[in-house]
Short mmCIF file of C-alpha atoms and ligand atoms in Angstrom, two decimals:
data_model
loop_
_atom_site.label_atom_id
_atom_site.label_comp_id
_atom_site.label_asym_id
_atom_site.label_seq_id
_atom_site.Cartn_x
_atom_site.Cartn_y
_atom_site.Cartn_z
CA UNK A 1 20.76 22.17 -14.32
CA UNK A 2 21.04 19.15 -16.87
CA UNK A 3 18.22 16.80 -17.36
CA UNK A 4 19.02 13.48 -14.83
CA UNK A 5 17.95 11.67 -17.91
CA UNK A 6 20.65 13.19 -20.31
CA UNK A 7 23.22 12.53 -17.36
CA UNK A 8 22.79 15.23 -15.32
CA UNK A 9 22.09 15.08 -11.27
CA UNK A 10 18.12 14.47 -10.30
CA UNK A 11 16.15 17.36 -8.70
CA UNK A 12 15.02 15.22 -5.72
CA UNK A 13 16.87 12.01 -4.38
CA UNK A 14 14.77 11.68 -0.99
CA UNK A 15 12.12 9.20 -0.99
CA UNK A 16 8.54 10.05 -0.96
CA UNK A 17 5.94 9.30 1.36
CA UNK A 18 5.14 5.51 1.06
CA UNK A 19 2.57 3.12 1.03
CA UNK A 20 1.09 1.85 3.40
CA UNK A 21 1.22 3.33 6.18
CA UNK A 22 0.90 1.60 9.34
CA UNK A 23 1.92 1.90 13.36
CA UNK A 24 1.61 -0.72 16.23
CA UNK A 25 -1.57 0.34 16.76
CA UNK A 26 -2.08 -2.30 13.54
CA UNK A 27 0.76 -4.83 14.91
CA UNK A 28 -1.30 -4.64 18.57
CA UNK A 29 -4.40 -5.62 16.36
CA UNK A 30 -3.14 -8.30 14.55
CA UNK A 31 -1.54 -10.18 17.76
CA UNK A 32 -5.08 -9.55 19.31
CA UNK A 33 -6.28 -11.44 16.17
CA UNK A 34 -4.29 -14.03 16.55
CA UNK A 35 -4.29 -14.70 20.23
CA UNK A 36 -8.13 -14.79 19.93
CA UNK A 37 -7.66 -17.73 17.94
CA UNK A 38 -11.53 -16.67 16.02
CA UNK A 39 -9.44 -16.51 12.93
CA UNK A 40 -12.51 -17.39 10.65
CA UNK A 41 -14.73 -14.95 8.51
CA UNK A 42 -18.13 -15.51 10.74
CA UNK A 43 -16.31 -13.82 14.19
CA UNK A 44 -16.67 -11.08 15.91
CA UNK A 45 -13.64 -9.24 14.34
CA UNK A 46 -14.81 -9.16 10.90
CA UNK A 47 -18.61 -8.41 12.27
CA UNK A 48 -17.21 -5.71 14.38
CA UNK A 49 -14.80 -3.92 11.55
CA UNK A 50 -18.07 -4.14 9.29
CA UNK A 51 -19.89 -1.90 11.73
CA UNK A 52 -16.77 0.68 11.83
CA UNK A 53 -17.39 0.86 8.15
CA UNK A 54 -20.98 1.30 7.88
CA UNK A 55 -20.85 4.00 10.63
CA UNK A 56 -18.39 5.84 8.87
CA UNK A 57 -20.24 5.82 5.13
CA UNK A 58 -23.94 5.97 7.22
CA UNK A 59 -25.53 3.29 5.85
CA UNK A 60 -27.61 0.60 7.30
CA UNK A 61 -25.42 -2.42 5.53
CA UNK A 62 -21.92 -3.60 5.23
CA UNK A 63 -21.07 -7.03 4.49
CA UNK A 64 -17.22 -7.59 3.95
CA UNK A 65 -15.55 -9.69 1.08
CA UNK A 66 -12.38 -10.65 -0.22
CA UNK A 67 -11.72 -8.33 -2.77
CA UNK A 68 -13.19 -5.00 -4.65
CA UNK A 69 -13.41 -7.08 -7.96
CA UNK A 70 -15.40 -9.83 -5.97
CA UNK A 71 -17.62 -6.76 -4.48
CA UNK A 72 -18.84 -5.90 -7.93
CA UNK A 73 -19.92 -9.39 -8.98
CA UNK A 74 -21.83 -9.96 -5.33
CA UNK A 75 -23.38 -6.27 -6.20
CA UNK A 76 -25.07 -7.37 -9.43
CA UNK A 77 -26.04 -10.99 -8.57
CA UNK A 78 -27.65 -9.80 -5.31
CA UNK A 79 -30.02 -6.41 -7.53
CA UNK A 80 -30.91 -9.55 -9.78
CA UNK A 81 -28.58 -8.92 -12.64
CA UNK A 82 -29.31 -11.94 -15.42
CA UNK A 83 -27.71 -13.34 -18.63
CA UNK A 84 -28.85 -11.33 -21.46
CA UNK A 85 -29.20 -8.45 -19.35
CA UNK A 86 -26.98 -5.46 -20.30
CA UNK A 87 -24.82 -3.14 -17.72
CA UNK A 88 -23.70 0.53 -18.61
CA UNK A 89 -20.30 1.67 -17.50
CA UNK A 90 -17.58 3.86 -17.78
CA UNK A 91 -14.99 3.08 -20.34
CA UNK A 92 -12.13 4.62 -17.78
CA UNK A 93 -11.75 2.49 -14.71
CA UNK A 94 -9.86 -0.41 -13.74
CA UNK A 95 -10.85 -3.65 -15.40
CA UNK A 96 -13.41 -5.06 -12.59
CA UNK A 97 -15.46 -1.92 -13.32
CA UNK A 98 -16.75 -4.23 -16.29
CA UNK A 99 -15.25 -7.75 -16.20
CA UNK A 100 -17.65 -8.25 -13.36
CA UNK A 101 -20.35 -7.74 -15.46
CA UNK A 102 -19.05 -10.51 -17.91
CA UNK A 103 -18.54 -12.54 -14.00
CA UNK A 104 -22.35 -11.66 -13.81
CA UNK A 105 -23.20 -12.98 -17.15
CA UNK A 106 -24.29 -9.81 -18.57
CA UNK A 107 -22.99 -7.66 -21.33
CA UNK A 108 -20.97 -4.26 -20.59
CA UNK A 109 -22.33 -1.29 -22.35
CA UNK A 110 -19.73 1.17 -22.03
CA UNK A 111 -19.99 4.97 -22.01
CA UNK A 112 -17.75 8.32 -22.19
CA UNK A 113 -16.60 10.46 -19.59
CA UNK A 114 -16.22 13.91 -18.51
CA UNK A 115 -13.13 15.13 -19.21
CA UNK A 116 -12.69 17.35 -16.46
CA UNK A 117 -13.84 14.54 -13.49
CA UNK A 118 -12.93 11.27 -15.29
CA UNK A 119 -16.34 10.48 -14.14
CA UNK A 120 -19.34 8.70 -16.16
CA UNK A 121 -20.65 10.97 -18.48
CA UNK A 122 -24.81 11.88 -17.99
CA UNK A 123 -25.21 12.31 -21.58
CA UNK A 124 -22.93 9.54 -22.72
CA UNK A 125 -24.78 7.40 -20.37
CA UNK A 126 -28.18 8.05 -21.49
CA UNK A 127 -26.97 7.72 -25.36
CA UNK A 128 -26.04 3.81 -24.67
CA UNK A 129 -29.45 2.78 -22.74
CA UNK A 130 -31.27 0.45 -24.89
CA UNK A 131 -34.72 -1.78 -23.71
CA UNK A 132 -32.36 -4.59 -22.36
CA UNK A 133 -30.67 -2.52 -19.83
CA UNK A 134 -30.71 -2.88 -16.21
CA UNK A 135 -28.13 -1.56 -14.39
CA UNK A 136 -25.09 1.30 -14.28
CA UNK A 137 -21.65 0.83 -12.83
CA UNK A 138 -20.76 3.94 -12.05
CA UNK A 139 -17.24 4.75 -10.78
CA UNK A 140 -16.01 7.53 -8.28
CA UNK A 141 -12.92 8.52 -10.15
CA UNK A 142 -9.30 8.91 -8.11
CA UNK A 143 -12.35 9.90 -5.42
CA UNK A 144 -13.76 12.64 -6.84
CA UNK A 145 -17.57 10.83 -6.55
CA UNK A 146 -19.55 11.05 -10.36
CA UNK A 147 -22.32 13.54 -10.55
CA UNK A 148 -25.19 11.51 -8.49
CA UNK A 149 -27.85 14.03 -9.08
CA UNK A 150 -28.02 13.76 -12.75
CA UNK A 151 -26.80 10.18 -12.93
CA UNK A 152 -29.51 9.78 -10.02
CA UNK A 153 -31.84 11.09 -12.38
CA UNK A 154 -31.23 9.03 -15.23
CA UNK A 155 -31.55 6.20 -12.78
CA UNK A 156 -35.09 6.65 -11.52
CA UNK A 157 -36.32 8.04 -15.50
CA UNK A 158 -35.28 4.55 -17.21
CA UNK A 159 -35.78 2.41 -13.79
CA UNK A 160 -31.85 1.03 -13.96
CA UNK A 161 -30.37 0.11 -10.46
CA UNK A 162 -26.94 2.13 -9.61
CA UNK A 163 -23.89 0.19 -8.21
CA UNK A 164 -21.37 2.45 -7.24
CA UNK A 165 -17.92 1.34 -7.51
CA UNK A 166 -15.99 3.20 -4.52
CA UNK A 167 -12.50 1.85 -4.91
CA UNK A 168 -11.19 5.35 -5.31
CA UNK A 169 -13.46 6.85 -3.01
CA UNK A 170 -13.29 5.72 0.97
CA UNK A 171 -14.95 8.52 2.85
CA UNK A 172 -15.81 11.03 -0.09
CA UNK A 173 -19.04 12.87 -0.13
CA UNK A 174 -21.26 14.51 -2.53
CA UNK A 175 -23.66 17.13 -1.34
CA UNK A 176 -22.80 15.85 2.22
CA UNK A 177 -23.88 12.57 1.73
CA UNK A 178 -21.22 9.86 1.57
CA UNK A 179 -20.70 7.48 -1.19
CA UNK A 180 -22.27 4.16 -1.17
CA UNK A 181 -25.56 5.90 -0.32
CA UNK A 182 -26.52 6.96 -3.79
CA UNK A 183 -27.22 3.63 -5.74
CA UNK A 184 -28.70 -0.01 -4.44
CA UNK A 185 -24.76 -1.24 -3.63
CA UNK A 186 -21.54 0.81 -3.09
CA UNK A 187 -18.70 -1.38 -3.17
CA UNK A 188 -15.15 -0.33 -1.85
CA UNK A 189 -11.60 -2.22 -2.18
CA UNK A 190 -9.01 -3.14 0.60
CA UNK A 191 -6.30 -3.97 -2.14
CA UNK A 192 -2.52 -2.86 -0.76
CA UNK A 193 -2.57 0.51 -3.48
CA UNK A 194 -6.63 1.49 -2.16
CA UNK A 195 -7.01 4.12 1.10
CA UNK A 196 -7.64 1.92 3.20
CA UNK A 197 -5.90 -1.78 3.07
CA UNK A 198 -5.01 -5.34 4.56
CA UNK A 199 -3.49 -6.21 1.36
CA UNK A 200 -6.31 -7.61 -0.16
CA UNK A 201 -10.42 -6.88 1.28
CA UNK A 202 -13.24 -5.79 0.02
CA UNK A 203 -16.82 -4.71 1.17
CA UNK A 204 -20.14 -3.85 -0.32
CA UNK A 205 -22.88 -1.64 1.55
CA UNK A 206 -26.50 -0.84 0.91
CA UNK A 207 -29.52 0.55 2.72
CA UNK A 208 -31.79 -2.22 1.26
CA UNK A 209 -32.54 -5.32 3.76
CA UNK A 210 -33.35 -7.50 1.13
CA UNK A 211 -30.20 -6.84 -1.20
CA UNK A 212 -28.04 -6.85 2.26
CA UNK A 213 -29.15 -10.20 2.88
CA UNK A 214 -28.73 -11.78 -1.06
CA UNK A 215 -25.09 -10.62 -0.65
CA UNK A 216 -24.56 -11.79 2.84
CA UNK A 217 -25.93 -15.11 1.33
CA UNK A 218 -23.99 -15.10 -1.41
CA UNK A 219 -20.53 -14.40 0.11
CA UNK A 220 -21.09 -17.59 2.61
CA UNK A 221 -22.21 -20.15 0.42
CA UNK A 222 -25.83 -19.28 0.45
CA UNK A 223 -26.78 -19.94 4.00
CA UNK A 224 -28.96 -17.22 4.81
CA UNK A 225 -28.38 -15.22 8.14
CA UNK A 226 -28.83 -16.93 11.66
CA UNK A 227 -29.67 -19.84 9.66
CA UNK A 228 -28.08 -23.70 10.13
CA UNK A 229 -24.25 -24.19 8.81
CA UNK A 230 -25.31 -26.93 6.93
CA UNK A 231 -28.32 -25.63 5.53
CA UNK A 232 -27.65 -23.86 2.03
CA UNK A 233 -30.46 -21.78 0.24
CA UNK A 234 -29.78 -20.44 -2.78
CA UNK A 235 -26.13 -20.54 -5.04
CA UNK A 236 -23.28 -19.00 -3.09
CA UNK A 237 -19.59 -18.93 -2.87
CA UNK A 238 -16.94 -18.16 -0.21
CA UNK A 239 -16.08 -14.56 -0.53
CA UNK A 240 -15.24 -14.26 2.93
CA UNK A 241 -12.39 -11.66 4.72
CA UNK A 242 -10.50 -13.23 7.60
CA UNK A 243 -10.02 -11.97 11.32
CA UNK A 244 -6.58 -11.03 10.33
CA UNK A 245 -7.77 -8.54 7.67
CA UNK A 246 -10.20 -7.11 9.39
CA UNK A 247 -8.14 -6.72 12.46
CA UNK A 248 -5.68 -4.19 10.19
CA UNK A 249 -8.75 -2.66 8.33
CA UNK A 250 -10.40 -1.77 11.82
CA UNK A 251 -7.25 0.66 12.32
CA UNK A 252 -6.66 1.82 8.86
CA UNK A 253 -10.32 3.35 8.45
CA UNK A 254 -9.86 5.03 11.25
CA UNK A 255 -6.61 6.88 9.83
CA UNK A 256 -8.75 7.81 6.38
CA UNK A 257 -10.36 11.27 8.12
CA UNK A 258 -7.23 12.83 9.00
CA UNK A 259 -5.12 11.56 6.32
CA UNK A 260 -7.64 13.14 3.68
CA UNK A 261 -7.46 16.29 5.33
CA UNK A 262 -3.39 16.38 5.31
CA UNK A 263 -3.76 14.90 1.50
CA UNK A 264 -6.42 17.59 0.42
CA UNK A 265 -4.21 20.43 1.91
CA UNK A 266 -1.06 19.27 0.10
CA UNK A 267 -2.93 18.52 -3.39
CA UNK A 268 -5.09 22.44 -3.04
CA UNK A 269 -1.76 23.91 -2.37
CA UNK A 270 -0.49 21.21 -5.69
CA UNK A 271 -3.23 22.72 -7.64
CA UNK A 272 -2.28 26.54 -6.84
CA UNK A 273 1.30 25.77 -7.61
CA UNK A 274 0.38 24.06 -11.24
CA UNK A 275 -1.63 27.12 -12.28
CA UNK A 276 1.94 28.52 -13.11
CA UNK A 277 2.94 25.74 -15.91
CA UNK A 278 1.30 25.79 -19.05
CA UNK A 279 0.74 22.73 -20.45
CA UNK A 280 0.42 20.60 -17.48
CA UNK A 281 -2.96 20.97 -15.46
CA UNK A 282 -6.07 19.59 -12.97
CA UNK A 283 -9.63 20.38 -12.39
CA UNK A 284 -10.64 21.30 -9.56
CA UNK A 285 -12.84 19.43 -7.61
CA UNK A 286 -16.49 20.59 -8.15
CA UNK A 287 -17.59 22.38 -5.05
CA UNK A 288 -20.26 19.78 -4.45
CA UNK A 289 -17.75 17.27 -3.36
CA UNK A 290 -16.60 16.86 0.38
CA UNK A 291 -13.92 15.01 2.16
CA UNK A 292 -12.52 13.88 -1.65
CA UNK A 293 -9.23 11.46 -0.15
CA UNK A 294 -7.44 12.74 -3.29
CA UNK A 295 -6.89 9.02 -3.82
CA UNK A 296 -5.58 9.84 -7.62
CA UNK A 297 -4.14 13.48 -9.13
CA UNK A 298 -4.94 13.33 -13.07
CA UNK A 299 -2.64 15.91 -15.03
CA UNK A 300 -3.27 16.41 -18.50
CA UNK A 301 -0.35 16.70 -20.98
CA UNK A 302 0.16 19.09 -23.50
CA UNK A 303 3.24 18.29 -25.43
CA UNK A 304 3.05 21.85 -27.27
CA UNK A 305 4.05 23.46 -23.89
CA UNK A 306 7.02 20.92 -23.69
CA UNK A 307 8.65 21.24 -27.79
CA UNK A 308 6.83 18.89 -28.82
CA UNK A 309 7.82 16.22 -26.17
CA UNK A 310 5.91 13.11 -26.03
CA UNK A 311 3.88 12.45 -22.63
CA UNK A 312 5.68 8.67 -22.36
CA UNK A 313 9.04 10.93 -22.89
CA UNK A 314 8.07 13.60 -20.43
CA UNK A 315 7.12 11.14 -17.84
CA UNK A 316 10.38 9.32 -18.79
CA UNK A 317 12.31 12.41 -18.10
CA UNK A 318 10.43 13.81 -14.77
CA UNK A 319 10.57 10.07 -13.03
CA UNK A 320 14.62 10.44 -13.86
CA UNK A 321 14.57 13.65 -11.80
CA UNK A 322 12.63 11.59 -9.15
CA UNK A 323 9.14 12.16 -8.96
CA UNK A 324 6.98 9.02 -9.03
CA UNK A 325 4.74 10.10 -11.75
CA UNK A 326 3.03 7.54 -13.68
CA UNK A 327 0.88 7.10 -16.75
CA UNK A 328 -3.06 6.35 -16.56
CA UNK A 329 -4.65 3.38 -18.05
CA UNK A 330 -3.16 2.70 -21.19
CA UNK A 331 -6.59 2.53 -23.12
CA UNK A 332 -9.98 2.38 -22.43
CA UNK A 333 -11.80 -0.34 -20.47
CA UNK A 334 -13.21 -2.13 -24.01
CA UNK A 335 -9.80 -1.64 -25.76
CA UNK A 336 -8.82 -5.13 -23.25
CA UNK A 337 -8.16 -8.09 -25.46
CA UNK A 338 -11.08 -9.79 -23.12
CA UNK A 339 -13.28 -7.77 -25.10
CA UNK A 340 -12.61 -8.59 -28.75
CA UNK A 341 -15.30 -10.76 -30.01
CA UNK A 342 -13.13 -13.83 -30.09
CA UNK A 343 -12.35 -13.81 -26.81
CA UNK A 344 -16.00 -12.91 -25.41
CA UNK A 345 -17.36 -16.09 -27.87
CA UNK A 346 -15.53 -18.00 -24.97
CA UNK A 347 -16.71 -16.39 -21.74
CA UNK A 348 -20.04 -14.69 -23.45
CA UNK A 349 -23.52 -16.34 -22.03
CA UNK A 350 -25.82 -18.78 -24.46
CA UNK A 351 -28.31 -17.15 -23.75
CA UNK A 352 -26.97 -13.52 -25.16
CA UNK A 353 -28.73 -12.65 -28.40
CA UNK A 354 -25.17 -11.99 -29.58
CA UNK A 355 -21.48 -11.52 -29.01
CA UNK A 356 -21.55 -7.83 -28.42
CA UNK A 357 -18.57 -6.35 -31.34
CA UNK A 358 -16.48 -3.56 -29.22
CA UNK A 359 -13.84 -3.07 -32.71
CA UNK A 360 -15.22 0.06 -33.51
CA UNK A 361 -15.98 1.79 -30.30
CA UNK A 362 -14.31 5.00 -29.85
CA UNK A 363 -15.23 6.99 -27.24
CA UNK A 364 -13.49 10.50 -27.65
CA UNK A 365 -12.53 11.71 -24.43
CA UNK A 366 -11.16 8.89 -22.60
CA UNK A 367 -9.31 8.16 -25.61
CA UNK A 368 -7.83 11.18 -25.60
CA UNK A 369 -6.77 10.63 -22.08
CA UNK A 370 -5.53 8.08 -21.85
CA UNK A 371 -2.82 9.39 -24.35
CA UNK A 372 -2.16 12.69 -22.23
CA UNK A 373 -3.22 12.11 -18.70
CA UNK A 374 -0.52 11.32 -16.05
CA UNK A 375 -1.35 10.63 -12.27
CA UNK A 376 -0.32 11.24 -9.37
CA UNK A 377 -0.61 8.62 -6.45
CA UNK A 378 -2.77 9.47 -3.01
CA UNK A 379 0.40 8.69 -0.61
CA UNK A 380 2.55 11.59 -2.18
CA UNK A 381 0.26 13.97 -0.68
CA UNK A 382 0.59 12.66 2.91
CA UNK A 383 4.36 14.47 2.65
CA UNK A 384 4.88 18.06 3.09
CA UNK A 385 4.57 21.34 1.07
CA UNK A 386 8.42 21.03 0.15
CA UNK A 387 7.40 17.78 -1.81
CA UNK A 388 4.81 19.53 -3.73
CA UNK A 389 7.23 22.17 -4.70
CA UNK A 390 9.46 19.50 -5.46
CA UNK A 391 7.06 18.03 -8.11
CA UNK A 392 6.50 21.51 -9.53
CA UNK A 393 10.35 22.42 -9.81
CA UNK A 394 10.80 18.98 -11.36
CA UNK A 395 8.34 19.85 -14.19
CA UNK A 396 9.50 23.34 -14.19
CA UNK A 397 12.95 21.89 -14.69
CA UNK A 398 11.75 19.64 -17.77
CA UNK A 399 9.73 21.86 -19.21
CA UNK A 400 12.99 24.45 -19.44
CA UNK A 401 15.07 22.05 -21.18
CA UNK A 402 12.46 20.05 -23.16
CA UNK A 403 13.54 21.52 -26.78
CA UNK A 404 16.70 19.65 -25.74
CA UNK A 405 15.45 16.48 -24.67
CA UNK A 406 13.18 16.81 -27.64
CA UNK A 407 16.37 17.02 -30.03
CA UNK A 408 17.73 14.27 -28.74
CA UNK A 409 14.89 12.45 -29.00
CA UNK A 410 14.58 12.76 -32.78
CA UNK A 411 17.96 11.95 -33.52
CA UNK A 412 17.98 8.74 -32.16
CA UNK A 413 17.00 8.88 -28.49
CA UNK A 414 18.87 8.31 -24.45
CA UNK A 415 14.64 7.57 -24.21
CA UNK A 416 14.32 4.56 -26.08
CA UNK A 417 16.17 0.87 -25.79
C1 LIG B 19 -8.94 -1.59 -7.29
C2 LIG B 19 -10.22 -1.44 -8.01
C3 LIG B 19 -11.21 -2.43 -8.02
C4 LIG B 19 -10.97 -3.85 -7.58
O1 LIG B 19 -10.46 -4.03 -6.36
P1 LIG B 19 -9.57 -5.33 -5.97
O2 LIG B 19 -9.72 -5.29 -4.49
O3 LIG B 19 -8.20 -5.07 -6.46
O4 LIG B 19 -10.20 -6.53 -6.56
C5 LIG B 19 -12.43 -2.16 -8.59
N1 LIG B 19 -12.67 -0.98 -9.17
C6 LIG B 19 -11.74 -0.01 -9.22
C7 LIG B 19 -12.09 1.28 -9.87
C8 LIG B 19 -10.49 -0.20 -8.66
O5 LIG B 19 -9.56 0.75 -8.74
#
């Protein structure tokens, strides 16, 4: 039972699930696309696929867009968001989670997390609200949605609008309610990694009329609904999805229900089978949290249990035996180069009262894990039990031999070069 990475044979050479998956249920939509020949953003196939999708999150507005980075930007133009102002978000996201705000013209005021959820912190937020705040991003992390009732709270006490950024979370509920319902905007992602994709896509929802319509407007070049082509109201761009993308996207939502149910079985029975490792664990969801698509698995890495073993050397080691394992973010959201001072002097508003100074920022827990948390992807958990205890023999297997590996490691290294 040698280590595949010191030479020996790998613990699993099948393939895992994929992504994405797709039948000619999509192939019959797209030729039904095409053959329409209403291959534009204004038809009814887009119109229709936005319906789907409102249905499905119950809420009274969904407007689709090109992307989920472009989704945040439309968010925060459309509640009013204005140079100067400042926008409080999670430090542990992808990078739209706050380079929209800088898209927006507004400064990003970033907060911890809580270490168990990866989600916005309640007390971290509250610590970084100052008088020119106006807004929180708040992110449902790998789909587990953030803690609504106290963010919620925080919300109404200081008067800040919530924009929930649901790129994680397609479907997910908290207290029954689905995400997208909790703030002014919930925004969600079509990218080709997200639950739900045509490659690329995006859509925003809200319950609000007024903000439903300022996006609409602003995603097609500010003509305002039912209105003349030619007749533009206020500043808009063209953020529109085609025919062909919604075409693939009316089929795919309609796989998320059952494929979260086949991904939350695998990951519970994951979870069980981890409580056996020391050194290598995941929450559990809170119990306020339904249909969770388990989009991403955070483990957290303690090299102790593994002699000492770095995480990038661990990870090194398990993908060698072949599990698809990967890192998390390598830092936090504000440790981007786009946010060192020289860089935001270019892209940073005239009318900000200064260039906010990120240098000394250290926000202690998603520093700390972004230096021992490893994921797990969604599609892995659409395979079968014998995966998961694939995965688990796999670490099992490293974790038996990691004094070795850690030797070797030391003295020169198979790891490194
Ligand atoms: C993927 C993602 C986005 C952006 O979506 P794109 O469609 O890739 O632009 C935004 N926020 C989070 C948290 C994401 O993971």
């Amino acid at each position: 039972m040698s280590l595949a990475i010191l030479g020996g044979s790998p613990l699993r050479t099948d393939a895992f699930q994929t992504w994405p998956v797709y039948s000619s249920d999509e192939e019959h939509a797209l030729i039904d696309a095409l053959r329409s020949g209403l291959w534009g953003g204004y038809g009814e196939w887009v119109q229709k696929f936005e319906k789907t999708f409102g249905e499905m999150h119950e809420v009274k507005h969904a407007i689709s867009c090109s992307n989920g980075t472009v989704a945040l930007e439309v968010a925060l133009r459309a509640i009013g968001i204005q140079c100067g102002d400042e926008v409080a978000v999670t430090s542990f996201s992808f990078i739209a989670s706050a380079s929209s705000i800088l898209l927006a013209h507004a400064k990003p005021v970033f907060a911890d997390i809580d270490p168990l959820t990866m989600n916005l912190s309640p007390a971290s937020l509250e610590a970084v609200i100052t008088p020119r705040t106006k807004a929180i991003i708040v992110v449902h992390f790998g789909g587990h949605p953030a803690d609504m009732d106290a963010i919620g709270e925080i919300a109404k006490r200081y008067g800040l609008a919530i924009i929930e950024d649901c790129a994680h979370a397609h479907g997910a509920r908290w207290r029954g309610t689905p995400v997208g319902n909790f703030g002014a905007v919930g925004t969600f992602s079509f990218q080709a990694f997200k639950l739900a994709t045509a490659g690329e896509g995006g859509i925003v929802v809200s319950n609000d009329a007024a903000i439903a319509d300022a996006m609409w407007s602003y995603c097609n070049q500010g003509r305002i609904r039912g209105g003349q082509w030619y007749e533009h109201h206020t500043l808009g761009t063209n953020y529109r999805l085609t025919a062909f993308q919604a075409a693939v996207l009316q089929i795919q939502v309609q796989r998320i229900s059952e494929q979260t149910a086949l991904r939350t079985r695998n990951a519970n029975y994951l979870r069980e089978q981890l409580k056996g490792i020391a050194g290598l664990g995941t929450a559990t969801p809170s119990e306020l949290v339904q249909d969770h698509p388990q989009y991403l698995m955070t483990l957290r890495y303690d090299s102790r249990e593994f002699s000492g073993l770095s995480r990038n050397d661990f990870l090194a080691a398990i993908r060698a035996e072949g599990i698809p394992m990967r890192e998390v973010y390598p830092h936090p959201l504000y440790k981007n180069p786009m946010f060192k001072r020289s860089a935001l002097e270019k892209f940073g508003c005239r009318g900000w009262d200064s260039i906010p100074d990120y240098s000394a920022l250290y926000l202690e827990q998603c520093e700390r894990i972004c230096e021992d948390g490893l994921w797990l992807e969604h599609e892995l958990f659409l395979g079968t039990e014998q995966d998961m205890d694939d995965i688990v023999a796999a670490i099992d297997k490293v974790q038996q031999n990691s004094s070795l590996l850690a030797g070797h490691n030391e003295s020169g290294s198979v790891l490194r070069g």
